[in-house]
Coordinates of C-alpha atoms and ligand atoms in Angstrom, one line a residue:
M1 CA -50.1 -88.6 -56.9
S2 CA -53.3 -89.9 -55.6
R3 CA -53.6 -93.3 -54.1
S4 CA -56.7 -94.5 -52.3
S5 CA -56.6 -96.4 -49.0
E6 CA -56.2 -100.1 -49.0
S7 CA -57.0 -102.4 -46.2
T8 CA -54.2 -104.8 -47.0
V9 CA -51.3 -102.5 -46.8
P10 CA -48.4 -104.4 -45.2
T11 CA -46.3 -103.1 -42.3
V12 CA -42.5 -103.5 -42.9
G13 CA -39.5 -102.8 -40.8
T14 CA -36.6 -100.8 -42.2
V15 CA -33.2 -102.3 -42.9
T16 CA -31.1 -101.4 -39.9
V17 CA -27.4 -100.6 -39.6
S18 CA -25.6 -100.0 -36.4
Y19 CA -23.7 -96.8 -35.7
S20 CA -20.5 -98.8 -34.9
E21 CA -20.6 -100.5 -38.4
L22 CA -21.5 -97.3 -40.2
K23 CA -18.6 -95.2 -38.8
E24 CA -16.0 -97.7 -40.1
S25 CA -15.0 -96.7 -43.6
N26 CA -13.4 -100.1 -44.2
I27 CA -16.5 -102.2 -43.6
D28 CA -18.4 -103.0 -46.8
L29 CA -22.0 -102.1 -46.2
S30 CA -23.0 -102.1 -49.9
G31 CA -25.3 -105.1 -49.3
K32 CA -27.2 -103.2 -46.6
I33 CA -27.3 -100.0 -48.8
E34 CA -28.6 -102.0 -51.7
Q35 CA -31.2 -103.7 -49.5
G36 CA -32.4 -100.3 -48.2
F37 CA -31.9 -98.0 -51.2
G38 CA -31.3 -100.2 -54.2
P39 CA -33.8 -101.1 -57.0
N40 CA -35.6 -103.6 -54.8
G41 CA -35.3 -101.7 -51.5
L42 CA -37.9 -99.8 -49.6
G43 CA -36.0 -96.5 -50.0
I44 CA -35.4 -96.1 -46.3
L45 CA -32.7 -97.4 -44.0
S46 CA -32.3 -96.7 -40.2
V47 CA -29.3 -96.3 -38.0
K48 CA -29.4 -97.7 -34.4
D49 CA -27.2 -97.1 -31.3
V50 CA -26.2 -93.6 -32.2
P51 CA -24.6 -92.2 -29.0
G52 CA -26.5 -89.3 -27.5
Y53 CA -29.4 -89.5 -30.0
S54 CA -32.3 -90.5 -27.8
A55 CA -32.0 -87.6 -25.4
L56 CA -31.6 -85.0 -28.2
R57 CA -34.7 -86.4 -29.9
Q58 CA -36.8 -86.2 -26.8
N59 CA -35.6 -82.7 -26.1
L60 CA -36.4 -81.2 -29.5
L61 CA -39.7 -83.1 -30.2
G62 CA -41.0 -82.1 -26.7
L63 CA -40.6 -78.4 -27.8
A64 CA -42.8 -78.8 -30.9
P65 CA -46.2 -78.6 -29.1
R66 CA -44.9 -75.7 -27.0
L67 CA -43.9 -73.8 -30.1
A68 CA -47.2 -74.5 -31.8
G69 CA -49.0 -73.3 -28.7
L70 CA -47.3 -69.9 -28.6
P71 CA -49.7 -67.0 -29.1
E72 CA -50.5 -66.3 -32.8
E73 CA -48.8 -62.8 -32.7
V74 CA -45.6 -64.4 -31.3
K75 CA -45.6 -67.0 -34.1
R76 CA -46.3 -64.3 -36.7
E77 CA -43.1 -62.6 -35.7
L78 CA -41.2 -65.8 -36.4
E79 CA -42.6 -65.9 -40.0
D80 CA -40.4 -65.0 -43.0
E81 CA -42.5 -64.3 -46.1
H82 CA -39.4 -63.2 -48.1
S83 CA -37.9 -66.8 -47.9
R84 CA -41.4 -68.1 -48.8
Y85 CA -41.6 -69.3 -45.2
N86 CA -38.5 -71.5 -45.5
F87 CA -37.0 -69.9 -42.4
G88 CA -38.9 -69.8 -39.1
W89 CA -42.6 -70.6 -38.5
S90 CA -44.8 -71.8 -41.3
H91 CA -48.5 -72.7 -41.0
G92 CA -51.1 -72.7 -43.7
K93 CA -48.7 -71.4 -46.4
E94 CA -47.9 -74.6 -48.3
K95 CA -50.4 -76.3 -50.7
L96 CA -51.5 -79.9 -50.2
E97 CA -51.9 -82.5 -53.0
S98 CA -55.5 -81.2 -53.3
G99 CA -54.3 -77.6 -53.9
K100 CA -55.8 -76.5 -50.6
L101 CA -53.6 -74.8 -48.0
D102 CA -52.1 -77.2 -45.5
M103 CA -53.7 -76.3 -42.1
L104 CA -53.0 -79.7 -40.6
K105 CA -49.4 -79.1 -39.5
G106 CA -47.1 -76.3 -38.5
S107 CA -43.4 -76.3 -39.3
F108 CA -40.3 -74.5 -38.0
Y109 CA -37.4 -74.3 -40.5
A110 CA -33.8 -73.5 -39.9
N111 CA -30.3 -74.4 -41.1
P112 CA -29.0 -76.3 -38.1
L113 CA -25.3 -75.9 -39.2
Q114 CA -25.1 -72.2 -40.2
D115 CA -27.1 -69.2 -38.9
V116 CA -25.9 -67.0 -41.7
P117 CA -25.0 -69.2 -44.7
T118 CA -23.9 -66.2 -46.8
T119 CA -23.5 -62.4 -46.6
N120 CA -23.5 -61.9 -50.4
S121 CA -26.5 -59.7 -51.1
F122 CA -26.9 -61.0 -54.7
E123 CA -27.2 -64.6 -53.4
I124 CA -29.6 -63.6 -50.6
Q125 CA -31.9 -61.9 -53.2
R126 CA -31.6 -64.8 -55.7
Y127 CA -32.2 -67.7 -53.4
P128 CA -33.8 -66.3 -50.2
W129 CA -35.2 -69.8 -49.2
Y130 CA -31.6 -71.0 -48.6
C131 CA -29.4 -67.9 -48.3
G132 CA -31.5 -66.1 -45.7
S133 CA -30.6 -66.2 -42.0
N134 CA -32.1 -68.4 -39.2
I135 CA -34.9 -66.9 -37.0
W136 CA -34.9 -68.1 -33.4
P137 CA -37.6 -67.5 -30.8
R138 CA -34.9 -66.2 -28.4
N139 CA -37.5 -64.6 -26.0
S140 CA -40.5 -66.9 -26.4
L141 CA -38.8 -70.3 -26.5
P142 CA -35.1 -69.9 -25.9
E143 CA -34.4 -73.6 -25.6
L144 CA -35.4 -74.2 -29.2
E145 CA -32.2 -73.0 -30.8
G146 CA -29.8 -75.3 -28.9
A147 CA -32.0 -78.3 -29.1
F148 CA -32.6 -77.9 -32.9
K149 CA -28.9 -77.4 -33.6
A150 CA -27.8 -80.3 -31.4
L151 CA -30.1 -82.8 -33.0
G152 CA -29.6 -81.4 -36.5
N153 CA -25.8 -81.6 -36.2
L154 CA -25.9 -85.2 -35.0
M155 CA -28.3 -86.3 -37.7
F156 CA -26.0 -84.5 -40.2
E157 CA -22.9 -86.3 -39.0
V158 CA -24.6 -89.7 -39.2
G159 CA -26.1 -88.8 -42.6
L160 CA -22.6 -88.1 -43.9
M161 CA -21.6 -91.6 -42.9
V162 CA -24.6 -93.0 -44.7
A163 CA -23.7 -90.9 -47.8
Y164 CA -20.1 -92.3 -47.7
H165 CA -21.4 -95.8 -47.8
C166 CA -23.9 -94.9 -50.6
D167 CA -20.9 -93.6 -52.6
Q168 CA -19.1 -96.9 -52.1
Y169 CA -22.2 -98.7 -53.3
V170 CA -22.7 -96.5 -56.4
S171 CA -19.0 -96.7 -57.4
K172 CA -18.8 -100.5 -57.0
G173 CA -18.0 -102.0 -60.3
K174 CA -17.0 -98.7 -61.8
K175 CA -13.4 -98.1 -62.9
Q176 CA -13.3 -94.5 -61.9
P177 CA -14.7 -93.3 -58.5
E178 CA -17.5 -90.7 -59.0
K179 CA -16.1 -87.1 -59.1
Q180 CA -19.2 -85.6 -57.6
N181 CA -19.8 -88.0 -54.7
L182 CA -22.7 -87.5 -52.3
E183 CA -20.6 -87.2 -49.2
K184 CA -18.4 -84.4 -50.7
I185 CA -21.4 -82.5 -52.1
L186 CA -23.1 -82.6 -48.7
L187 CA -20.0 -81.7 -46.8
G188 CA -19.4 -78.6 -48.9
S189 CA -23.0 -77.4 -48.9
R190 CA -24.5 -74.4 -47.1
C191 CA -28.1 -75.5 -47.9
H192 CA -29.1 -78.0 -45.2
K193 CA -32.5 -77.5 -43.7
G194 CA -34.1 -78.8 -40.5
R195 CA -37.8 -78.9 -40.2
L196 CA -39.5 -79.4 -36.8
L197 CA -43.0 -80.6 -37.6
Y198 CA -46.1 -80.4 -35.4
Y199 CA -49.3 -82.1 -36.6
F200 CA -52.3 -80.4 -34.9
P201 CA -54.9 -82.7 -33.3
A202 CA -58.0 -83.4 -35.2
Q203 CA -60.9 -81.5 -33.6
D204 CA -63.3 -84.0 -34.9
S205 CA -63.1 -87.0 -37.2
T206 CA -64.3 -85.0 -40.2
T207 CA -61.4 -82.6 -40.1
H208 CA -59.1 -85.0 -42.0
D209 CA -59.9 -86.9 -45.1
N210 CA -59.6 -90.0 -42.9
D211 CA -60.0 -92.6 -45.5
S212 CA -56.9 -91.6 -47.3
I213 CA -53.4 -92.9 -46.5
S214 CA -52.0 -89.4 -47.1
S215 CA -54.5 -87.8 -44.7
W216 CA -51.8 -85.9 -42.6
C217 CA -49.0 -85.3 -45.1
G218 CA -49.6 -85.7 -48.9
W219 CA -47.6 -88.0 -51.2
H220 CA -44.3 -86.5 -52.2
T221 CA -40.6 -87.1 -52.7
D222 CA -38.1 -84.9 -50.9
H223 CA -36.2 -82.9 -53.5
G224 CA -32.8 -82.8 -51.6
S225 CA -30.2 -85.6 -51.4
L226 CA -30.8 -87.5 -48.2
T227 CA -33.5 -86.9 -45.5
G228 CA -32.9 -87.9 -41.9
L229 CA -36.1 -88.6 -39.9
T230 CA -36.8 -89.1 -36.3
R231 CA -39.5 -91.5 -35.2
A232 CA -42.5 -89.2 -34.4
I233 CA -43.8 -88.7 -30.8
F234 CA -47.5 -88.7 -30.3
S235 CA -48.9 -86.7 -27.4
R236 CA -52.1 -85.3 -25.9
N237 CA -51.9 -81.9 -24.2
S238 CA -48.1 -82.3 -24.6
V239 CA -48.0 -85.5 -22.6
E240 CA -46.5 -88.4 -24.6
V241 CA -48.9 -91.3 -25.3
A242 CA -48.7 -94.4 -27.4
C243 CA -50.5 -94.0 -30.7
P244 CA -53.8 -95.8 -30.4
D245 CA -54.0 -96.5 -34.2
S246 CA -51.4 -98.8 -35.6
G247 CA -52.3 -97.5 -39.1
A248 CA -51.1 -94.0 -38.4
G249 CA -47.7 -92.9 -39.5
L250 CA -45.2 -93.0 -42.4
Y251 CA -46.1 -94.8 -45.6
I252 CA -43.8 -95.4 -48.6
Q253 CA -44.3 -96.4 -52.1
T254 CA -41.6 -99.0 -53.0
R255 CA -39.6 -99.2 -56.2
S256 CA -42.0 -101.8 -57.5
G257 CA -45.0 -99.6 -56.8
Q258 CA -46.3 -101.3 -53.6
I259 CA -47.5 -99.2 -50.7
V260 CA -46.2 -100.2 -47.3
K261 CA -46.4 -98.8 -43.8
V262 CA -42.9 -98.4 -42.5
V263 CA -41.8 -98.8 -38.9
Y264 CA -38.5 -98.3 -37.1
G265 CA -37.4 -98.0 -33.5
E266 CA -37.8 -94.8 -31.5
D267 CA -34.0 -94.7 -30.9
E268 CA -33.2 -95.1 -34.6
I269 CA -32.6 -92.4 -37.2
A270 CA -34.2 -93.2 -40.6
Y271 CA -32.7 -91.9 -43.9
Q272 CA -34.6 -91.6 -47.2
I273 CA -33.3 -90.8 -50.6
G274 CA -34.3 -87.5 -52.2
E275 CA -34.6 -86.6 -55.9
T276 CA -31.2 -84.9 -56.2
T277 CA -29.4 -88.1 -55.3
A278 CA -31.4 -90.0 -57.9
V279 CA -30.3 -87.4 -60.4
L280 CA -26.6 -87.4 -59.4
S281 CA -26.4 -91.2 -59.1
R282 CA -28.1 -91.6 -62.5
G283 CA -30.8 -93.7 -60.9
S284 CA -28.6 -96.1 -59.0
L285 CA -30.2 -94.8 -55.9
C286 CA -33.9 -94.0 -56.3
A287 CA -35.9 -91.3 -54.6
T288 CA -38.5 -92.4 -52.0
P289 CA -42.2 -91.4 -52.4
H290 CA -43.8 -91.1 -48.9
C291 CA -46.7 -89.7 -47.0
V292 CA -48.2 -89.7 -43.4
R293 CA -51.5 -91.1 -42.4
A294 CA -53.5 -89.6 -39.5
P295 CA -54.9 -91.7 -36.7
Q296 CA -58.5 -92.6 -37.1
G297 CA -61.4 -93.2 -34.7
E298 CA -62.6 -91.7 -31.4
E299 CA -59.3 -92.3 -29.7
A300 CA -57.5 -90.1 -32.2
R301 CA -59.3 -87.1 -30.8
G302 CA -56.8 -84.6 -29.3
L303 CA -53.8 -86.6 -30.6
E304 CA -50.9 -84.5 -31.8
R305 CA -47.7 -85.7 -33.6
S306 CA -44.2 -84.1 -33.4
T307 CA -41.3 -85.1 -35.6
F308 CA -38.1 -83.7 -37.1
A309 CA -36.7 -84.0 -40.7
L310 CA -33.2 -83.0 -41.7
F311 CA -33.0 -82.3 -45.4
M312 CA -29.4 -82.8 -46.4
Q313 CA -29.1 -80.9 -49.7
P314 CA -26.5 -79.8 -52.3
D315 CA -25.3 -76.2 -52.3
W316 CA -27.6 -73.7 -54.1
D317 CA -25.0 -73.4 -56.9
Q318 CA -24.7 -77.1 -57.5
K319 CA -25.4 -77.9 -61.1
L320 CA -27.9 -80.8 -61.7
T321 CA -28.1 -82.4 -65.1
F322 CA -31.5 -84.1 -65.3
P323 CA -31.3 -87.3 -67.2
K324 CA -34.4 -88.4 -69.1
E325 CA -34.7 -91.7 -67.4
V326 CA -34.8 -90.4 -63.8
T327 CA -38.3 -89.4 -62.9
S328 CA -38.7 -86.2 -61.0
H329 CA -41.7 -84.1 -60.1
E330 CA -44.1 -84.8 -63.0
D331 CA -45.4 -81.2 -62.9
V332 CA -42.0 -79.5 -63.2
S333 CA -40.8 -78.7 -66.7
L334 CA -37.1 -79.6 -67.0
S335 CA -36.7 -78.6 -70.6
D336 CA -33.5 -76.8 -69.7
N337 CA -32.0 -80.0 -68.4
V338 CA -29.3 -78.3 -66.4
L339 CA -30.4 -76.3 -63.4
T340 CA -28.7 -75.3 -60.2
F341 CA -30.2 -76.8 -57.0
G342 CA -31.4 -73.3 -56.1
E343 CA -33.2 -73.0 -59.4
Y344 CA -34.7 -76.4 -59.2
T345 CA -36.0 -75.6 -55.7
E346 CA -37.5 -72.3 -57.0
K347 CA -39.6 -74.3 -59.6
L348 CA -40.9 -76.5 -56.8
L349 CA -41.7 -73.6 -54.6
N350 CA -43.7 -72.0 -57.4
I351 CA -45.9 -75.1 -57.3
Y352 CA -46.3 -75.5 -53.6
Y353 CA -46.6 -71.9 -52.5
D354 CA -48.9 -69.1 -53.8
T355 CA -46.8 -66.2 -52.6
K356 CA -43.8 -64.9 -54.4
P357 CA -41.1 -62.9 -52.6
Ligands
AKG401 O1 -43.9 -86.3 -40.7 C1 -43.2 -87.1 -41.2 O2 -42.9 -88.2 -40.7 C2 -42.6 -86.9 -42.6 C3 -42.5 -85.4 -43.0 C4 -42.0 -85.3 -44.4 O3 -42.1 -86.2 -45.2 C5 -41.4 -84.0 -44.8 O4 -41.3 -83.0 -44.1 O5 -40.9 -84.0 -46.0
FE2_402 FE1 -40.9 -85.8 -46.9

């Protein structure tokens, strides 16, 4: 996907639901779900007033610059080539839209719910990107494990509540409730993945393709079911600062094709729809194309960005039947039509990574 920058891109706030409403299974939130995720929605919805969230976000995001600043040889020990860098530290391994390796950000991947999702050696060989074990910097940054798991678990619990209300919305007007509902699929999965992201500061204004909206993170749709996102923290030498450029941050392409900059409160958790939900809901819930724009100008010098994404995903064995009308990655051949989530992920990894295990 390539979209050039436009000076008239509007800034839009997310549809917001409060935690106290969300946790009530008897409240009908289908109007809010439709507003956020339905055919005319932005494809993002945020949850406010989640008890304990703000401190857990601050704790984890504050560790991202420290992790990225560890000596190269220490970070190398946290890499896992066999999982195609889907556990532990990953920098410069994934390809950007342009086909070049992504040197702009470093990521740390782990399953916040299970350190060892399976001991079955066949599964570990078949799907190492999900079935491998977590790698924690227990000597070099011992605080990371607890902070990552605490935030990941909370965002998962809240995400399950969002999924419950998505199911209610999708099954509205249908005689039979969906057999494979989103909440159940996510509850039974061993495949959830947290990603702590650290965007390195631009050394000079020519490092980034500054004119492009996708200058920090290219246009994509997440391939899982539901992605939880923190609001990012900008910092300089690890000290939090307000972002000097209001144009920097998350952009979304809406269902009608419009590009908007999306904003939500620092104490809100945002959720976006991934491709698998679009497939399983037969398009009632649409996946959300998004990207991140880097700050521009002199003041952007030295500015770093830290954030956390929780990819809530089906189990690796979950069968997905790709209907013709649901668009997915244009560059993946889905001629088989039925793939497990693990197989679908493998096809995407073949596109975004050069190395094979
Ligand atoms: O950095 C962000 O805000 C979004 C990151 C993202 O889209 C992803 O990791 O899939
Ligand atoms: Fe994403």
